[in-house]
PDB file of C-alpha atoms in Angstrom:
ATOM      1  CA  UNK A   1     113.126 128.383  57.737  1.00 52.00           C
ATOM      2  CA  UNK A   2     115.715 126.845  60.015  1.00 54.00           C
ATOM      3  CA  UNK A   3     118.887 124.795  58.444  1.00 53.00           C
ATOM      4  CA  UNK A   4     116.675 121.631  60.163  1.00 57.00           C
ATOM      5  CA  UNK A   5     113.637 121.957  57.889  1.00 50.00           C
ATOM      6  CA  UNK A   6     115.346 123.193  54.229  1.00 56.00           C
ATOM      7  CA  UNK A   7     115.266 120.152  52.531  1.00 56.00           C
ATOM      8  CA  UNK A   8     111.937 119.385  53.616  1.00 65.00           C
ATOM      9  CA  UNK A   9     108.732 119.984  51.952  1.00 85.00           C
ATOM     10  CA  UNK A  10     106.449 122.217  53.758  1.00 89.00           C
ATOM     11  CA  UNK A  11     102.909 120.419  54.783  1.00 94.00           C
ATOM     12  CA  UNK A  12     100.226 123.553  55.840  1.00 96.00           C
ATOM     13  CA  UNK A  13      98.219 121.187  56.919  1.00 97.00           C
ATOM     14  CA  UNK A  14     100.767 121.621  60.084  1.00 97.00           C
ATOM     15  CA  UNK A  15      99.453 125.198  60.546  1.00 97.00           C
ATOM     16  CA  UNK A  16      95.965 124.004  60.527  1.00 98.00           C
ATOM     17  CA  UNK A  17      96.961 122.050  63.396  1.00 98.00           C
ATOM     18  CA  UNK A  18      99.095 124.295  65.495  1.00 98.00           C
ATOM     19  CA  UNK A  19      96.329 126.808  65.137  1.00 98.00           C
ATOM     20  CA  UNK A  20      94.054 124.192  66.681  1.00 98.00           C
ATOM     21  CA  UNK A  21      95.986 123.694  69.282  1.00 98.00           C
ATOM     22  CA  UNK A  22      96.678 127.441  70.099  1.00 97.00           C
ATOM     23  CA  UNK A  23      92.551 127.961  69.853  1.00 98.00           C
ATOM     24  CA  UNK A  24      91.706 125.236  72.086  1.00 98.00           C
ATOM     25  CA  UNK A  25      94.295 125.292  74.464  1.00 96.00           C
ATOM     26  CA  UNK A  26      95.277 121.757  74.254  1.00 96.00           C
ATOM     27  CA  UNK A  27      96.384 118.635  71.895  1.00 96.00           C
ATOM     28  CA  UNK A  28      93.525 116.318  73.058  1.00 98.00           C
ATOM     29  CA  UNK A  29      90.983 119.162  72.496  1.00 98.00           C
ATOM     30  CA  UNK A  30      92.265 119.907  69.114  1.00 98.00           C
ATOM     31  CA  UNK A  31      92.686 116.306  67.948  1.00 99.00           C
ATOM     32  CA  UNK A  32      88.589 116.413  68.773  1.00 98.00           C
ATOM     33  CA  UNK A  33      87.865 119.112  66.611  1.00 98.00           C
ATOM     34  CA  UNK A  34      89.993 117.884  64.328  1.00 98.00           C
ATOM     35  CA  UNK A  35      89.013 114.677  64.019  1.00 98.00           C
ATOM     36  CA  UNK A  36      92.111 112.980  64.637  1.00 98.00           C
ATOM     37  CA  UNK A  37      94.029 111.294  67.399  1.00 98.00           C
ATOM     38  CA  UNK A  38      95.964 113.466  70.033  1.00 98.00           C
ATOM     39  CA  UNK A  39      99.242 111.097  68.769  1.00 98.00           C
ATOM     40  CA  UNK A  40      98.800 112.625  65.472  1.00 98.00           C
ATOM     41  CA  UNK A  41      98.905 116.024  66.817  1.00 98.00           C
ATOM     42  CA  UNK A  42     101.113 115.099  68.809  1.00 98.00           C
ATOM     43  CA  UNK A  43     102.995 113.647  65.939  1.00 98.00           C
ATOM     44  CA  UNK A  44     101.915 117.054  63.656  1.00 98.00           C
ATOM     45  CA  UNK A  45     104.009 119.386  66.165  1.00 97.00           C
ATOM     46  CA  UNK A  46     107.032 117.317  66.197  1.00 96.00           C
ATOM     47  CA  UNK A  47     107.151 117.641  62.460  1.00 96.00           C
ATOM     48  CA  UNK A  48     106.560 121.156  62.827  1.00 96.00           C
ATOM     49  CA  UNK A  49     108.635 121.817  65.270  1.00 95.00           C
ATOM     50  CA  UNK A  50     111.603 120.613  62.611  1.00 93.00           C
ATOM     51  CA  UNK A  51     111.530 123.240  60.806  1.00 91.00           C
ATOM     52  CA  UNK A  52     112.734 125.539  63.227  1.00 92.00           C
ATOM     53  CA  UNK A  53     115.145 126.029  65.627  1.00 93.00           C
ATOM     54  CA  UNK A  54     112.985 128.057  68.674  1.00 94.00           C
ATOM     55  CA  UNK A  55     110.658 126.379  70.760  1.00 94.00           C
ATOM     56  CA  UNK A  56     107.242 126.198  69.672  1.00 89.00           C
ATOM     57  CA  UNK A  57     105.620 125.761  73.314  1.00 84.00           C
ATOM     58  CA  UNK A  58     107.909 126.359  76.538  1.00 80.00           C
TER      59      UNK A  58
END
């Protein structure tokens, strides 16, 4: 885990997302299978993204 993230508690539910995303090929597609808003995926891979130091998407 990156410096960023180590005093943070880990939420999976994260992963769930990301993997959403990655399967669908978009936030607003995910958030609709999901059943939540795009801003909260949106909001999901921010938080994610704090734990590490590379760039999820580029």
């Amino acid at each position: 885990m990156g410096s960023k993230g180590a005093n943070k508690s880990f939420d999976y539910n994260l992963i769930k997302i990301l993997d959403a995303v990655i399967l669908s090929g978009n936030a607003a597609m995910a958030a609709k299978k999901l059943g939540i808003t795009p801003a909260a995926v949106s909001l999901a891979l921010k938080r994610l993204q704090s734990y590490y130091p590379e760039e999820l998407f580029s």
